[in-house]
Amino acid sequence: MFQLAFIRTKDTESKATRTVHLTLGDSKSLELNQDVDGFNGEISKTAFTVADVQDIGFILASTFKKAQRLELHLDETVLSLHAPDVWVKWLSLGLALSSYDYKHRDSFHLEPNINAFEMVTEDKALTDAFFEGQVLAQSQLIARELVNKPGNVIYPESFVSAVQELPMDNTTLSFLTESEMREQGFGGLVGISQGSDRDGRMLCLDYHPEGAKTTIALVGKGVTFDTGGISIKGQLRMSTMKVDMGGAAAVVGALNAIAQLQLPVRVIGLCGLVENMPSGRAIKPGDVVTMLSGKSVEIISTDAEGRMVLADVMHYAQQTYQPDYLIDIATLTGATGVSLGKAFASLMGNSDELKALAKVAGNSCSEPLWEMPIGADLYEASLKSDFADVRHGAEDGDGSASVAATFLNHFVAPDQKWIHIDSAAMSLGMTHRKIYPKAASGYGTFLLTALCQHIASK
């Protein structure tokens, strides 16, 4: 039997040790049975996935809140399901996330406090894995804090202010104001932002370690509140539209992790930050705007705002940084949630190599992806306009996730390796997982970090 031991760094005024046994059994659900002999609890399951390992760490720390020492005893058959460092990394993550409980404050300041533990081991590989789990937990909590805060607290300008306070080694922060973007020709982003009294921003986090030979650009949709604009949404779940900046939050979380883990690649995180509001200045259906790339776009629905923001920022990323890999992530279409629920985010793009790496990365961290098509004649037909170079969607909703990605593809250079991740259903309501008992999930932080790790290891 293999034993792992963890000690709380905060004194609980209790020297108690609690032990939990992991064994293979007939159950398909992850439940802690405390009515067992020889241990304080037992978890028996047909198999243990990476998601299970993350949740087990959470269960341990949240069940035995006052125990100073937690021990996990794994049968050899259970241990063989994952490498020891994989067990430790994801257990560490679950332990660290177990105390997070968002509390509202009228401030943009982020408080990503983890439940602090130490691991009892002299094995450097396990120590490193434990550290990585804690880094990922803290980084994801940064993303969750950003998403959890309401739209009157986190908006484009305050989003930037919140991120400016984060210490990230080898990382330079800069941003463009709305007036600067208007002068440069960000017609899509500014066209959406102009309906709000709050100016838009484009945030750039440039992690550039010495000797890096590969450049990765991560682009996140940061619509800090989405009313739908003139194409205003219905009342149902309008209050959740503060999560429409989940992609940008994930990019910030991933950059925090990448910097702490000191990956040997250059990673540029770009966040297009806007509010989408209806007003006398707001963009209207039927309007035509000229994008940063020079293409003219006919607006069909102002509630298809995210793709307009992403298209400009993606073009800027390519023109400014010439990345080897371009990756965008966005809560883009309700169609992805309808198709895949909360089991997968959708994956589209033009690079089989990058899509394969993303799938492996997603499976390795339990943020899996399901590939969907782009570029088919029927999707392109939805983008034909009588009044502009392209329109940004169709009047009907047929294939809308693929149509949106096909639109984005119009702003990707032919030789640019690119993928698009539509995480529409994943940023909120992931309560089927123990590590997300309520509110935002910070989805994408693990995925983007893991993908950059996989690229760096090539």
XYZ file of C-alpha atoms in Angstrom, residues 213-418:
206
model
C 12.547 30.238 -28.969
C 8.812 29.550 -29.287
C 6.070 32.175 -29.046
C 2.485 31.368 -28.068
C -0.298 33.939 -28.179
C -3.312 33.355 -25.925
C -6.326 35.538 -26.740
C -9.245 35.753 -24.304
C -12.709 37.199 -24.799
C -13.310 39.706 -22.010
C -16.876 40.954 -22.250
C -17.228 42.024 -18.628
C -21.008 42.244 -18.993
C -23.098 41.258 -21.981
C -26.620 42.622 -22.307
C -26.679 41.617 -25.964
C -26.564 45.299 -26.919
C -29.369 46.471 -29.206
C -30.156 42.764 -29.805
C -30.889 42.634 -26.094
C -31.051 39.285 -24.331
C -34.126 38.009 -22.543
C -34.464 38.240 -18.780
C -33.629 34.581 -18.191
C -30.106 34.285 -16.769
C -29.176 37.843 -17.749
C -27.633 38.168 -14.277
C -25.019 35.540 -15.215
C -23.684 37.564 -18.123
C -20.832 38.857 -15.969
C -19.176 35.508 -16.788
C -18.767 36.472 -20.448
C -15.189 37.429 -19.656
C -14.363 33.848 -18.637
C -11.906 33.452 -21.514
C -9.956 36.553 -20.525
C -9.956 35.438 -16.883
C -8.556 32.045 -17.917
C -5.784 33.731 -19.901
C -4.781 35.776 -16.834
C -4.877 32.676 -14.614
C -2.782 30.706 -17.081
C -0.177 33.484 -17.396
C 0.145 33.532 -13.607
C 0.776 29.769 -13.582
C 3.121 29.852 -16.571
C 5.236 32.570 -14.962
C 5.484 30.734 -11.633
C 6.300 27.425 -13.328
C 8.934 29.213 -15.432
C 8.042 27.570 -18.737
C 10.823 28.005 -21.342
C 8.524 29.538 -23.976
C 7.324 33.074 -24.628
C 3.612 33.427 -23.911
C 1.654 36.571 -24.706
C -1.756 36.852 -23.076
C -4.096 39.296 -24.816
C -7.520 40.173 -23.410
C -10.094 42.168 -25.360
C -12.115 43.903 -22.645
C -15.481 45.556 -23.316
C -18.982 46.018 -21.946
C -21.759 45.261 -24.441
C -24.555 47.721 -23.661
C -27.556 49.236 -25.503
C -27.481 52.998 -25.881
C -27.832 55.756 -28.436
C -24.195 55.171 -29.394
C -24.426 51.373 -29.592
C -23.737 49.478 -32.801
C -26.909 48.266 -34.562
C -27.901 45.247 -36.638
C -27.220 46.101 -40.261
C -24.293 48.394 -39.467
C -21.014 47.778 -41.288
C -17.707 48.236 -39.486
C -14.134 48.063 -40.720
C -11.949 45.754 -38.673
C -8.286 46.189 -37.727
C -7.419 43.806 -40.579
C -9.142 46.103 -43.076
C -12.046 43.733 -43.737
C -15.551 45.194 -43.619
C -18.099 43.257 -41.534
C -21.886 43.464 -41.593
C -23.460 43.180 -38.162
C -26.397 40.754 -37.945
C -26.865 40.570 -34.170
C -25.126 42.758 -31.614
C -25.353 39.741 -29.292
C -22.703 38.104 -31.471
C -20.221 40.558 -30.024
C -17.463 38.264 -28.822
C -16.274 37.271 -32.273
C -15.895 40.946 -33.216
C -13.660 41.542 -30.199
C -11.642 38.375 -30.770
C -11.122 39.008 -34.490
C -9.448 42.365 -33.854
C -7.270 41.091 -31.015
C -6.277 37.978 -32.972
C -5.205 40.139 -35.911
C -3.234 42.387 -33.555
C -1.534 39.336 -32.015
C -0.409 38.054 -35.410
C 0.766 41.419 -36.724
C 2.589 42.398 -33.544
C 4.117 39.137 -32.295
C 4.135 36.654 -35.222
C 3.388 33.774 -32.834
C 4.204 30.174 -33.636
C 0.837 29.234 -32.135
C -2.341 31.299 -31.799
C -4.960 30.099 -29.299
C -8.192 31.886 -28.475
C -10.650 30.981 -25.732
C -14.117 32.438 -25.293
C -17.554 31.912 -23.823
C -18.676 32.440 -27.392
C -21.859 30.577 -28.346
C -24.770 29.064 -26.485
C -24.793 26.427 -29.228
C -21.674 24.817 -27.795
C -23.389 24.412 -24.423
C -26.501 22.990 -26.077
C -24.383 20.494 -28.040
C -21.894 19.409 -25.399
C -23.316 20.507 -22.052
C -20.680 20.722 -19.341
C -18.802 17.616 -20.425
C -16.580 19.333 -23.016
C -15.615 22.681 -24.435
C -15.553 22.710 -28.221
C -12.334 22.804 -30.228
C -11.951 24.158 -33.743
C -9.046 25.418 -35.808
C -6.768 25.034 -38.807
C -3.861 23.060 -37.300
C -4.122 19.303 -36.752
C -0.900 19.440 -34.748
C -2.202 22.096 -32.374
C -5.622 20.455 -32.050
C -3.962 17.146 -31.125
C -1.806 18.860 -28.485
C -4.874 20.634 -27.084
C -6.833 17.379 -26.757
C -3.965 15.709 -24.904
C -3.594 18.751 -22.657
C -7.324 18.857 -21.925
C -7.447 15.194 -20.973
C -4.365 15.534 -18.779
C -5.969 18.222 -16.586
C -9.652 17.189 -16.848
C -10.682 20.134 -19.005
C -11.470 18.024 -22.087
C -12.220 19.233 -25.602
C -14.501 17.955 -28.363
C -13.549 18.804 -31.925
C -16.145 20.443 -34.165
C -15.848 21.432 -37.854
C -15.222 24.807 -39.470
C -15.017 26.135 -42.994
C -17.665 23.967 -44.651
C -19.544 25.531 -47.574
C -22.720 25.835 -45.508
C -20.871 27.715 -42.763
C -19.242 30.028 -45.301
C -22.641 30.627 -46.895
C -23.865 31.992 -43.565
C -21.166 34.653 -43.751
C -21.893 35.980 -47.248
C -22.928 39.625 -47.242
C -24.412 41.873 -49.934
C -23.012 44.933 -48.169
C -19.577 44.026 -46.771
C -16.652 41.661 -47.244
C -18.263 39.295 -44.766
C -21.051 39.248 -42.235
C -20.433 37.916 -38.760
C -23.226 35.338 -38.656
C -26.567 34.286 -40.036
C -30.132 35.274 -39.192
C -30.818 31.668 -38.150
C -28.868 29.717 -35.550
C -27.926 26.691 -37.614
C -24.437 25.466 -36.756
C -23.746 28.692 -34.933
C -20.687 27.451 -33.000
C -19.013 26.376 -36.240
C -20.197 29.496 -38.075
C -18.619 31.685 -35.366
C -15.300 29.850 -35.630
C -15.453 30.016 -39.423
C -15.855 33.790 -39.101
C -12.771 33.969 -36.861
C -10.843 31.949 -39.431
C -11.247 34.888 -41.841
C -8.898 36.824 -39.555
C -6.207 34.137 -39.308
C -3.262 34.228 -41.716
C -3.061 31.140 -43.977
C 0.226 29.976 -42.460
C -0.730 30.728 -38.833
C -1.331 27.690 -36.604
C -4.533 28.469 -34.729
